[in-house]
Coordinates of C-alpha atoms in Angstrom, one line a residue:
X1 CA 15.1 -7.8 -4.8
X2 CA 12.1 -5.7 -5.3
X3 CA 12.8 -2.1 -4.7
X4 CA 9.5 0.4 -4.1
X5 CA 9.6 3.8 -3.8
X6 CA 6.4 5.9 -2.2
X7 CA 6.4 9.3 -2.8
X8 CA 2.7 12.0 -1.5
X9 CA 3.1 12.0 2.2
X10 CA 2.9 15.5 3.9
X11 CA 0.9 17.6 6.3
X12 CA -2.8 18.6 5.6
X13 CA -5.9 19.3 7.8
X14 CA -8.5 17.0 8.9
X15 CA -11.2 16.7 6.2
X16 CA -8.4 16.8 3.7
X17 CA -7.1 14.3 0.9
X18 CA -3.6 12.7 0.1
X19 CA -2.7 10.4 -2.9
X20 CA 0.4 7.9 -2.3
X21 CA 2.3 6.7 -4.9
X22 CA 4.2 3.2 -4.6
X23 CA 6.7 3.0 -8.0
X24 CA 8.0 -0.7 -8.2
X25 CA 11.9 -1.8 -10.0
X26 CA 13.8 -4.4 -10.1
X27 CA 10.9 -6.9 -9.7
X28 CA 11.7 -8.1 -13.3
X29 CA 14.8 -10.1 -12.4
X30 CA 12.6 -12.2 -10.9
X31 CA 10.8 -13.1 -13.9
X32 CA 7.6 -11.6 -13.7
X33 CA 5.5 -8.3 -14.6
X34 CA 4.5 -6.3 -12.0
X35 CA 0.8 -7.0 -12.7
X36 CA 2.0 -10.8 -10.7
X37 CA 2.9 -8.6 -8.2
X38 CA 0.4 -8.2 -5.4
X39 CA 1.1 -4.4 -3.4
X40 CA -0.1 -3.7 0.3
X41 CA 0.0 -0.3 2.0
X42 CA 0.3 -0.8 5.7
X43 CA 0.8 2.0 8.4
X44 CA 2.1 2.3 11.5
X45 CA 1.3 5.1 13.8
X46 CA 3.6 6.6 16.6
X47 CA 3.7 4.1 19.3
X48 CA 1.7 1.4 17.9
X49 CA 2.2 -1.8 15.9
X50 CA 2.1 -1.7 12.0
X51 CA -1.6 -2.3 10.6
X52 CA -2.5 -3.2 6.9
X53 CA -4.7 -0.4 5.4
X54 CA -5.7 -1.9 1.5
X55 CA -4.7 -4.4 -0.3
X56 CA -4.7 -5.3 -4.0
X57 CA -3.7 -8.2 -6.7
X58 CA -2.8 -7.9 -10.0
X59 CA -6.4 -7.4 -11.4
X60 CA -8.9 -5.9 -9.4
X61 CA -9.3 -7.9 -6.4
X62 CA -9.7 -4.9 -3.8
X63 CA -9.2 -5.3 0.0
X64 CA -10.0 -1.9 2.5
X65 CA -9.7 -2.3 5.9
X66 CA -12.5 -1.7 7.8
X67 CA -11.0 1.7 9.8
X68 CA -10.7 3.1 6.7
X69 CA -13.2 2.1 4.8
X70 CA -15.1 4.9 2.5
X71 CA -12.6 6.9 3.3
X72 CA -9.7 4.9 1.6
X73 CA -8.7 3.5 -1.9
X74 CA -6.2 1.3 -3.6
X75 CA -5.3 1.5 -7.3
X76 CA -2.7 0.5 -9.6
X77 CA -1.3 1.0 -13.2
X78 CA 0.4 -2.0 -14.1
X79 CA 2.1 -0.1 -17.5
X80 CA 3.6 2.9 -15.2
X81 CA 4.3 -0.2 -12.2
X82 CA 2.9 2.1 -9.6
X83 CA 0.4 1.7 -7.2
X84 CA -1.6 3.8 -5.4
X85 CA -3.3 5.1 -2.1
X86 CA -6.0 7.3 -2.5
X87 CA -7.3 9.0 1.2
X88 CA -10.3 11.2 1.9
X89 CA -11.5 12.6 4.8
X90 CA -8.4 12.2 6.8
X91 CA -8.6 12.1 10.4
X92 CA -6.1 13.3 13.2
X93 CA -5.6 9.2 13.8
X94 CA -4.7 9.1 10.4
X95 CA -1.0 10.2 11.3
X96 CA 1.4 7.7 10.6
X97 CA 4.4 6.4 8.7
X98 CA 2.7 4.6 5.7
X99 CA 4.4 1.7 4.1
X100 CA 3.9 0.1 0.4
X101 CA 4.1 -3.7 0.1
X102 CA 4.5 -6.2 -2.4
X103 CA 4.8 -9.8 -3.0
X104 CA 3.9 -12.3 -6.1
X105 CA 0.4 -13.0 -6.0
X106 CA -0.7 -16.8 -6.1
X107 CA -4.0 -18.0 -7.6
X108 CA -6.5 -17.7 -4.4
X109 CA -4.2 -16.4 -2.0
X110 CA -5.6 -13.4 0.4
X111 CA -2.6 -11.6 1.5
X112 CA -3.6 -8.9 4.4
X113 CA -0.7 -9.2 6.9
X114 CA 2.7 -7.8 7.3
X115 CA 4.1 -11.4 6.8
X116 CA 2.3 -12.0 4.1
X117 CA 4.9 -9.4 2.0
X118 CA 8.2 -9.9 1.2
X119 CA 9.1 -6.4 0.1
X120 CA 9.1 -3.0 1.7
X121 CA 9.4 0.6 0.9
X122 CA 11.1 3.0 2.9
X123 CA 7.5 4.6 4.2
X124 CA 6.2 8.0 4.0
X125 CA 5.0 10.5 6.4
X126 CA 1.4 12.0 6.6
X127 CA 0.8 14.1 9.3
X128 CA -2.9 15.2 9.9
X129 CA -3.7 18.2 12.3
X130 CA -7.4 19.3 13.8

């Protein structure tokens, strides 16, 4: 079992910024450092269906979605096993529970769907009003 912790949601004003943080443990039993470890942040806003939002492998293979795009960023520090979700400019459609993802990365594989990962965390709120 992978167990991931995200931590930054809250409440802030259109126009304003959040960082997520995503810490990974236990993936080690396993047998693999989290840098094999590709992470996901999906959301899912009230009423709607989960969507992924930015996507990352190990190195820095870098996937936004397009609704987000210049807006939002992934990161990651494999020595601290945390990844990140860096938003700008947040809009009131913004709102939503987010979600960090992972699941071991394989050599070519493109992983941008809730099925894709195996491993979820408990989500995090961020609330943003007009």
């Amino acid at each position: 079992q992978v167990r991931l912790v995200e931590s930054g949601g809250g409440s802030v004003q259109a126009g304003g910024s959040l960082t997520l943080t995503c810490v990974a443990s236990e993936y080690g039993v396993h047998g693999y450092t989290f840098k094999r470890w590709c992470m996901g942040w999906f959301r899912q806003r009230p009423g709607e269906v989960r969507e992924g939002v930015a996507f990352m492998d190990g190195e820095e293979t870098r996937t936004i979605a397009d609704f987000v795009k210049g807006r939002f960023s992934i990161s990651r520090n494999n020595d601290e096993d945390t990844a990140y979700l860096q938003m700008s400019i947040l809009k009131p459609e913004d709102t939503a529970m987010y979600y960090c993802a992972a699941r071991l990365c394989v050599y070519g594989g493109d992983y941008r769907l809730e099925s894709d990962y195996h491993y979820w965390g408990q989500g995090t709120q961020v609330t943003v009003s007009s």
